[in-house]
XYZ file of C-alpha atoms in Angstrom:
607
model
C 28.186 96.130 70.145
C 29.047 97.687 66.791
C 29.227 101.151 68.328
C 31.457 99.872 71.111
C 33.817 98.263 68.565
C 34.121 101.490 66.640
C 34.687 103.499 69.832
C 37.385 101.051 70.881
C 39.081 101.429 67.511
C 39.062 105.236 67.875
C 40.444 105.137 71.413
C 43.327 102.851 70.553
C 44.057 104.881 67.422
C 44.370 108.135 69.356
C 46.579 106.543 71.985
C 49.022 104.968 69.566
C 50.830 107.613 67.575
C 54.090 105.990 68.563
C 54.745 102.280 68.254
C 56.544 101.013 71.351
C 59.716 99.029 71.089
C 59.398 95.287 70.968
C 61.426 92.610 72.771
C 62.180 90.881 69.471
C 61.909 92.300 65.988
C 59.616 90.235 63.815
C 61.413 90.233 60.500
C 59.494 89.807 57.234
C 56.120 89.445 58.954
C 53.430 89.450 56.304
C 49.852 90.306 57.331
C 49.338 87.363 59.684
C 45.919 86.137 60.763
C 44.833 83.625 63.320
C 44.190 80.484 61.334
C 45.910 78.188 58.942
C 42.824 78.441 56.776
C 42.039 82.124 57.350
C 43.358 84.790 54.993
C 45.164 87.844 56.119
C 43.816 91.100 57.454
C 44.045 94.319 55.447
C 47.593 95.477 55.321
C 46.636 98.835 56.810
C 46.419 97.043 60.144
C 49.963 95.722 59.880
C 51.248 99.240 59.235
C 48.802 101.090 61.481
C 49.645 103.501 62.910
C 52.208 104.678 60.370
C 53.289 107.856 62.134
C 56.881 107.587 63.317
C 58.306 110.036 65.849
C 61.919 110.392 66.935
C 61.469 109.390 70.546
C 64.352 108.304 72.782
C 64.656 104.567 73.399
C 63.852 104.973 77.087
C 60.481 106.495 76.278
C 59.799 103.690 73.788
C 60.609 101.123 76.449
C 58.304 102.857 78.889
C 55.537 102.854 76.272
C 55.986 99.149 75.660
C 56.043 98.356 79.366
C 52.882 100.399 79.909
C 51.149 98.477 77.154
C 52.312 95.191 78.671
C 50.999 96.259 82.055
C 47.719 97.277 80.432
C 47.389 93.844 78.801
C 48.245 92.061 82.060
C 45.663 94.178 83.878
C 42.694 93.730 81.550
C 43.402 90.307 79.970
C 43.609 86.937 81.665
C 45.094 83.946 79.831
C 43.087 80.783 80.518
C 43.914 77.217 79.446
C 41.384 75.848 76.971
C 39.895 72.519 78.120
C 40.905 69.310 76.375
C 38.583 66.346 76.801
C 40.054 62.827 77.168
C 38.775 61.915 73.703
C 40.891 64.787 72.324
C 44.101 63.738 74.078
C 46.144 63.323 70.896
C 45.447 66.898 69.891
C 47.603 67.933 72.861
C 51.141 69.195 72.130
C 54.347 67.244 72.711
C 57.780 68.380 73.792
C 60.397 69.044 71.156
C 63.048 66.323 70.928
C 66.654 67.395 71.275
C 67.984 64.501 69.204
C 66.395 61.980 66.889
C 65.617 58.473 68.119
C 66.243 55.230 66.271
C 63.120 53.096 66.019
C 62.541 49.473 65.114
C 60.205 47.786 62.672
C 57.822 45.843 64.887
C 55.707 44.240 62.213
C 56.262 43.338 58.564
C 59.125 44.424 56.321
C 60.067 47.506 54.325
C 60.466 46.361 50.685
C 63.976 46.318 49.262
C 62.911 48.644 46.438
C 61.343 51.204 48.778
C 63.196 54.505 48.152
C 65.414 55.976 50.840
C 63.476 58.999 51.940
C 62.233 61.322 54.620
C 58.531 61.239 55.359
C 57.665 64.543 56.990
C 54.413 65.951 58.312
C 53.466 69.371 59.645
C 50.908 70.216 62.315
C 49.960 72.475 65.230
C 51.873 72.082 68.478
C 51.095 75.050 70.749
C 53.598 76.362 73.245
C 53.104 76.564 77.006
C 51.070 73.401 77.429
C 48.288 74.096 74.984
C 46.007 76.708 73.491
C 44.862 79.695 75.509
C 41.754 81.815 75.741
C 41.727 85.361 77.045
C 39.074 87.085 79.088
C 38.744 90.817 79.530
C 36.134 93.482 80.116
C 35.625 93.453 76.338
C 34.672 89.767 76.255
C 36.408 86.495 75.456
C 38.582 85.406 72.561
C 40.228 82.072 71.870
C 42.320 80.102 69.431
C 41.217 76.965 67.617
C 43.361 73.843 67.605
C 44.497 74.597 64.070
C 46.370 77.644 65.389
C 49.148 76.012 67.368
C 52.740 76.785 66.422
C 54.018 74.542 63.647
C 55.967 71.395 64.435
C 57.420 69.101 61.787
C 57.614 65.357 62.458
C 60.005 63.369 60.279
C 60.784 59.689 59.792
C 64.052 59.018 57.952
C 64.344 55.672 56.167
C 67.746 54.716 54.761
C 69.823 51.603 54.267
C 72.967 50.737 56.172
C 75.769 48.587 54.801
C 74.362 45.199 53.977
C 71.006 46.617 52.965
C 69.455 46.691 56.424
C 66.898 49.445 56.890
C 67.416 52.082 59.553
C 64.548 54.269 60.775
C 65.130 57.529 62.654
C 62.398 59.820 64.032
C 62.783 63.553 64.792
C 60.482 66.438 65.591
C 61.122 70.154 65.876
C 59.161 73.366 66.124
C 59.304 75.684 63.138
C 61.185 78.631 64.550
C 59.317 81.583 63.117
C 59.985 85.111 64.321
C 56.938 85.083 66.606
C 57.818 81.610 67.934
C 61.276 82.842 68.955
C 59.803 85.939 70.558
C 57.350 84.003 72.741
C 59.961 81.359 73.524
C 62.287 84.082 74.791
C 59.476 85.623 76.869
C 58.712 82.198 78.400
C 55.015 83.053 78.483
C 52.193 83.784 76.029
C 52.353 87.180 74.413
C 50.006 87.308 71.449
C 46.322 87.578 72.290
C 44.172 85.008 70.446
C 41.890 86.493 67.812
C 39.899 83.933 65.874
C 36.854 82.959 67.958
C 34.892 85.052 70.370
C 33.265 88.405 70.956
C 33.930 90.952 68.227
C 35.101 93.603 70.713
C 37.612 91.186 72.230
C 38.873 90.069 68.814
C 39.332 93.638 67.634
C 41.117 94.524 70.867
C 43.433 91.515 70.402
C 44.434 92.570 66.899
C 45.154 96.126 67.944
C 47.099 95.271 71.099
C 49.140 92.659 69.241
C 49.919 95.251 66.595
C 50.890 97.972 69.051
C 53.190 95.711 71.052
C 54.737 93.516 68.345
C 54.164 95.326 65.053
C 52.007 92.492 63.639
C 48.450 91.397 64.310
C 49.137 87.751 65.093
C 51.664 84.957 65.156
C 53.303 83.302 62.187
C 52.132 79.697 62.487
C 53.846 77.743 59.683
C 51.897 74.618 60.646
C 49.989 73.518 57.550
C 52.223 71.968 54.899
C 55.761 71.198 53.762
C 57.033 71.356 50.198
C 60.203 71.324 48.115
C 61.211 73.782 45.426
C 64.575 74.427 43.842
C 66.142 71.695 46.031
C 65.116 73.591 49.146
C 62.479 72.603 51.675
C 59.846 74.825 53.226
C 57.264 74.853 55.987
C 54.205 76.999 55.405
C 50.818 78.257 56.556
C 49.018 80.946 54.655
C 49.391 83.705 57.216
C 53.092 84.221 56.444
C 55.809 83.619 53.918
C 57.303 80.089 54.020
C 60.208 79.215 56.302
C 63.133 77.279 54.843
C 63.866 74.037 56.719
C 67.046 71.973 56.779
C 65.453 68.641 55.895
C 68.146 66.670 57.726
C 68.225 68.538 61.053
C 64.762 70.147 60.803
C 66.393 73.405 61.861
C 64.647 76.540 60.591
C 66.997 78.469 58.307
C 64.857 81.599 58.052
C 62.055 83.163 56.055
C 62.032 82.739 52.293
C 62.950 86.328 51.545
C 64.451 85.895 48.092
C 61.246 87.289 46.625
C 61.500 90.462 48.678
C 60.143 93.334 46.638
C 58.446 91.028 44.134
C 55.818 89.537 46.442
C 54.478 91.472 49.426
C 51.991 89.005 50.894
C 51.866 85.405 52.105
C 50.832 82.662 49.712
C 48.778 79.494 49.704
C 49.794 76.468 51.743
C 49.484 74.423 48.531
C 51.679 75.952 45.807
C 51.798 73.797 42.674
C 54.613 72.941 40.302
C 53.709 73.615 36.695
C 53.856 70.450 34.571
C 56.769 70.546 32.172
C 58.533 73.685 33.432
C 58.812 72.959 37.160
C 57.885 76.558 37.953
C 56.000 77.158 41.196
C 52.522 78.669 40.866
C 51.274 80.540 43.936
C 48.339 82.689 45.002
C 48.012 85.107 47.896
C 45.021 86.909 49.355
C 44.589 90.145 51.294
C 41.750 91.850 53.162
C 41.984 94.888 50.883
C 42.414 95.350 47.160
C 44.036 93.659 45.399
C 42.204 90.818 47.132
C 44.008 88.062 45.257
C 47.240 87.930 43.295
C 48.876 85.093 41.383
C 52.584 84.544 40.947
C 54.869 82.180 39.062
C 58.311 81.511 40.563
C 61.191 80.187 38.466
C 62.053 76.495 38.691
C 65.244 77.286 40.615
C 63.276 79.392 43.104
C 65.355 82.511 42.547
C 62.967 84.951 40.883
C 59.357 85.829 40.208
C 58.770 85.360 36.485
C 55.117 86.427 36.430
C 52.650 88.225 38.682
C 49.034 89.279 38.160
C 46.243 90.973 40.090
C 43.190 88.750 39.552
C 40.847 91.718 40.099
C 38.567 90.048 42.660
C 35.719 92.111 44.090
C 35.853 90.404 47.509
C 38.357 88.723 49.810
C 37.581 85.043 49.395
C 39.387 82.288 51.283
C 41.288 80.189 48.752
C 43.407 77.472 50.338
C 44.642 75.856 47.135
C 45.296 76.493 43.453
C 45.182 73.973 40.604
C 47.421 73.623 37.562
C 47.217 71.836 34.233
C 49.744 71.720 31.417
C 48.686 75.154 30.131
C 46.405 76.682 32.761
C 46.054 77.893 36.321
C 42.790 76.872 38.015
C 41.410 79.460 40.445
C 38.634 78.877 42.984
C 36.441 81.869 43.880
C 33.940 80.474 46.379
C 31.777 82.278 48.984
C 33.851 81.879 52.154
C 34.507 85.574 52.678
C 36.650 87.745 54.949
C 35.307 91.234 55.655
C 36.960 93.396 58.314
C 33.958 95.741 58.340
C 31.778 92.925 59.700
C 34.086 92.553 62.688
C 33.903 96.273 63.419
C 30.109 96.073 63.170
C 29.990 93.271 65.725
C 29.880 90.267 63.399
C 32.335 87.575 62.383
C 35.476 88.393 60.442
C 34.947 85.373 58.206
C 31.584 84.096 56.981
C 30.303 81.521 54.527
C 27.721 83.254 52.333
C 25.265 80.519 51.412
C 23.632 82.699 48.780
C 26.901 84.089 47.433
C 28.220 83.271 43.988
C 30.783 80.571 43.267
C 32.925 80.261 40.167
C 36.031 78.550 38.851
C 38.501 80.472 36.713
C 40.731 78.984 34.011
C 43.706 81.235 33.310
C 46.648 80.823 30.931
C 49.838 80.233 32.901
C 51.161 83.779 32.348
C 47.798 85.455 31.821
C 46.112 88.357 33.579
C 42.636 89.013 34.980
C 41.222 89.717 31.513
C 42.412 86.345 30.218
C 40.526 84.302 32.837
C 37.527 82.324 31.596
C 35.029 82.045 34.457
C 32.568 79.188 34.997
C 29.649 79.641 37.384
C 29.067 76.651 39.698
C 26.761 75.917 42.629
C 27.806 77.635 45.889
C 29.909 75.343 48.064
C 33.074 75.208 50.120
C 36.313 73.738 48.748
C 39.584 73.715 50.669
C 41.459 70.994 48.797
C 41.824 70.192 45.111
C 42.572 66.584 44.157
C 43.868 67.263 40.646
C 43.169 69.246 37.480
C 43.888 68.322 33.857
C 42.946 69.049 30.264
C 40.802 66.593 28.309
C 39.947 67.583 24.726
C 38.054 70.897 25.014
C 37.480 70.516 28.751
C 39.397 71.339 31.900
C 38.546 68.751 34.540
C 38.672 69.854 38.184
C 38.489 67.217 40.926
C 38.150 68.368 44.512
C 36.668 67.831 47.973
C 33.426 69.773 48.192
C 30.973 70.559 50.993
C 27.718 72.474 50.836
C 28.892 74.898 53.500
C 32.092 75.593 55.416
C 32.985 74.096 58.784
C 35.253 77.132 59.163
C 34.785 79.467 61.039
C 32.334 77.443 63.126
C 30.273 78.958 65.973
C 30.343 82.741 66.258
C 31.223 82.843 69.951
C 34.147 81.335 71.793
C 32.277 80.947 75.077
C 31.800 77.249 75.837
C 33.356 76.666 72.434
C 33.871 72.911 72.709
C 30.294 72.266 73.809
C 28.872 74.622 71.189
C 30.914 73.152 68.373
C 29.883 69.597 69.241
C 26.195 70.578 69.331
C 26.598 72.489 66.072
C 28.106 69.479 64.297
C 25.500 67.130 65.754
C 22.837 69.404 64.294
C 24.561 69.212 60.906
C 24.984 65.428 60.961
C 21.403 64.926 62.139
C 20.243 66.373 58.836
C 21.145 63.030 57.237
C 18.319 60.512 56.915
C 19.071 57.344 58.865
C 21.766 55.177 57.345
C 21.501 56.721 53.891
C 23.814 59.620 54.818
C 21.991 61.867 52.398
C 24.198 64.730 51.243
C 21.944 67.566 52.376
C 22.078 71.262 51.632
C 23.330 71.950 55.149
C 26.172 69.416 55.147
C 29.584 70.601 56.303
C 31.348 67.367 55.431
C 33.391 66.974 52.255
C 32.916 64.440 49.498
C 34.620 64.005 46.159
C 33.202 66.030 43.278
C 34.168 66.757 39.681
C 33.606 69.721 37.384
C 34.114 69.467 33.620
C 34.534 72.960 32.178
C 34.216 73.275 28.396
C 36.570 76.000 27.198
C 34.746 76.342 23.851
C 31.079 76.262 24.850
C 31.312 77.495 28.455
C 29.255 74.498 29.583
C 29.717 73.097 33.094
C 29.138 69.421 33.892
C 29.113 68.811 37.613
C 29.217 65.461 39.411
C 28.717 65.254 43.174
C 29.595 62.467 45.564
C 30.751 60.259 42.730
C 31.271 57.000 44.612
C 28.477 56.875 47.165
C 27.415 58.125 50.573
C 29.082 55.586 52.834
C 31.894 57.866 54.004
C 32.969 61.470 54.062
C 36.611 62.341 53.470
C 39.257 65.045 53.135
C 43.027 65.625 52.734
C 43.385 64.148 49.224
C 46.678 63.173 47.596
C 47.848 61.519 44.390
C 51.056 60.300 42.789
C 52.667 63.725 42.332
C 54.177 62.635 39.004
C 50.617 62.797 37.625
C 49.826 66.278 38.982
C 48.335 68.377 36.187
C 47.696 65.335 33.987
C 44.792 62.903 33.834
C 44.884 60.715 36.942
C 43.421 57.241 37.279
C 43.675 57.157 41.059
C 43.325 59.397 44.078
C 43.627 58.734 47.798
C 41.893 60.446 50.710
C 41.611 60.220 54.482
C 38.241 58.907 55.665
C 36.462 60.803 58.427
C 35.446 58.732 61.427
C 32.145 60.592 61.777
C 31.540 59.431 65.356
C 34.830 61.001 66.416
C 34.492 64.619 65.349
C 36.693 66.699 67.574
C 35.329 69.673 69.459
C 38.189 71.714 68.076
C 36.758 71.750 64.592
C 39.018 69.074 63.159
C 37.930 65.506 62.445
C 39.686 62.263 63.195
C 40.423 60.002 60.243
C 39.853 56.296 60.776
C 40.968 55.038 57.383
C 41.963 55.681 53.782
C 40.156 55.401 50.462
C 41.509 54.689 46.996
C 39.417 56.109 44.152
C 39.479 54.320 40.776
C 38.381 57.074 38.393
C 38.352 54.895 35.289
C 36.490 51.936 36.791
C 32.729 52.124 37.262
C 30.320 50.160 39.352
C 26.565 49.974 38.792
C 23.665 49.106 41.009
C 19.899 49.231 40.788
C 17.958 51.413 43.162
C 14.195 51.617 42.830
C 14.338 50.577 39.176
C 16.786 53.377 38.385
C 20.329 52.541 37.363
C 23.049 54.763 38.815
C 26.713 54.784 37.904
C 29.369 55.279 40.544
C 33.145 55.207 40.548
C 34.869 52.200 42.093
C 36.525 52.729 45.448
C 38.529 50.643 47.927
C 38.970 51.209 51.640
C 41.757 50.587 54.118
C 40.332 51.024 57.608
C 42.533 51.107 60.699
C 41.755 49.231 63.932
C 39.156 50.743 66.231
C 40.286 53.979 67.897
C 43.303 54.250 65.580
C 43.473 57.361 63.421
C 45.814 58.650 60.721
C 47.158 62.013 59.561
C 49.441 63.341 56.843
C 49.117 60.388 54.457
C 51.283 60.592 51.333
C 52.050 58.554 48.199
C 55.558 57.095 47.719
C 56.180 56.216 44.037
C 58.015 52.991 43.314
C 61.384 53.606 41.591
C 60.997 52.526 37.986
C 57.281 51.939 38.462
C 55.148 51.721 35.319
C 51.587 52.026 36.605
C 50.313 55.155 38.307
C 49.623 53.172 41.484
C 53.024 51.464 41.568
C 54.058 52.527 45.026
C 53.035 52.774 48.651
C 50.950 54.867 51.003
C 52.744 56.073 54.118
C 51.013 57.699 57.085
C 51.344 58.498 60.767
C 48.775 56.710 62.932
C 47.891 56.877 66.609
C 46.247 54.136 68.664
C 44.244 55.932 71.346
C 43.604 52.770 73.367
C 47.316 52.195 73.920
C 48.540 55.769 73.337
C 51.020 54.530 70.715
C 52.049 56.369 67.546
C 53.231 54.459 64.507
C 54.055 54.841 60.831
C 52.158 52.488 58.503
C 53.264 51.567 54.975
C 50.551 50.175 52.680
C 51.026 48.651 49.219
C 48.947 50.873 46.917
C 48.190 47.936 44.602
C 47.045 45.782 47.541
C 45.231 48.613 49.208
C 42.742 46.649 51.274
C 45.327 44.259 52.713
C 47.214 44.686 55.970
C 50.118 47.170 56.012
C 53.356 45.676 54.753
C 55.281 47.444 57.528
C 54.357 49.128 60.811
C 57.023 51.167 62.598
C 56.355 51.977 66.258
C 57.698 55.321 67.469
C 59.023 56.082 70.923
C 57.276 59.463 70.969
C 53.615 60.369 70.591
C 52.829 62.199 67.345
C 49.798 64.506 67.671
C 47.257 64.692 64.867
C 48.229 67.194 62.206
C 47.781 68.361 58.664
C 49.681 67.560 55.480
C 52.546 65.138 54.949
C 55.046 64.709 52.128
C 57.429 62.066 50.845
C 60.824 63.470 49.872
C 63.788 61.464 48.526
C 66.858 61.801 50.719
C 69.749 63.774 49.285
C 73.171 64.418 50.705
């Protein structure tokens, strides 16, 4: 298989001295790769081949058409199956206009801020995700790879103080989205799961036809900076969004020339300065770079090569008042493994893991590294300084659920069996956190900047649930937090697509302890509260809404999209953060189904 991959690479190389013309130019495309969580391929692929000949347009068109005919001849697009239990992972149609919705239960408090609650997520074109079959094997997308769609609920007051709720959704109109929309059929070959020959062929044919290796997804997160709003996934630069119309205004190209790669889906605002701290990875050196963007979003004020010796997947960066917190864990991308017949991305169980603490405007030599036990971390809860220590709170698993099974054939069945094997490693009802666990739980590292000592706490409030997608009151980001909130995995409803359903929420009380006796040994755990949704109702994109003028950190509300699978109804629930276990104070029923997605954000409405 390895020899065949290399031969295929040579054949396509020799046949591609001239890039054919493309139906739509993909402006500002930045080393895309197939997954929201996957880093980008080496930039040589985006520019390969780099020989440019002066060939008449007619010949270019013929070249492109020949390549299209070649793809149509050897590749067959096939709809990926979607089981009934996965029905709310299916895409929805884009709405032309927003729809006014009514509050069907409870009441929105008078002091609730006028806002837009917006959530991003995958919403694939053409009815759903596709697989491709060819003489080189099969390749397929995962659910996380659908084109981005933002879902927004606008809450504002009319004259007389009556609340008005308006719901809108809209695809993020990236360059590749517009190209496929114009073609009215799939164009990019999927390249995340499957046979290595087929994946390599997909990358090369995508590159030769469109100039980039894969689509820009922009389906992971939304954020605000410099009074502008952005949609993002880490395989491309962010797209600016008009927060009122949800119209895509274009790629964030103001950093052109200063930053030549995508950056993390979770950029962080530096406490005190409001600057935006970003990281970006690449499949070739420099593997990881860090940047600091001015508070107004108009210039790069600092940039550093972190001098990594491998391409490690890093989905998030942490910040404290003085430091950047960098995760270097053993989920690795290696293009050579794909060429040799293996997976492009692999979790190295025996690889090293370390956390770096770097002064805000430091360089690679200024980073103080702390060795920790190998694990997988996608999301950081918060980081802060405490005396001589930097405290890092995150969601940690012993191994990565990404990339999942190595083959795309019978992917849904294989993934379900794979996860059942992982969950069966727990002992009865104790839910022991085993070495092989792929599910995340809350952990904490205390890193002593003077002594270099690491204090590590795992699973700090018990084994009853596993959880992910953490969020806090953003006013506390970078400072010591008393509370954190996470989405609780409904472990019996793990989707075959590699993404779990979340049947509830948890509130973590970091400064309140609970004790219990177990076999004459006293253990100390952190207090936690749960808000579980009705059976077969699941949430996504939960976010904290701070109370105007609030004094306590938890003065505010939790807002989240939910979907009742029994009745096929999507709603927005508002929960009082101080009365976390009680019923929602307001439930807003939407006229449109909202598929499960990724991260949500609360944003005050401005004119």
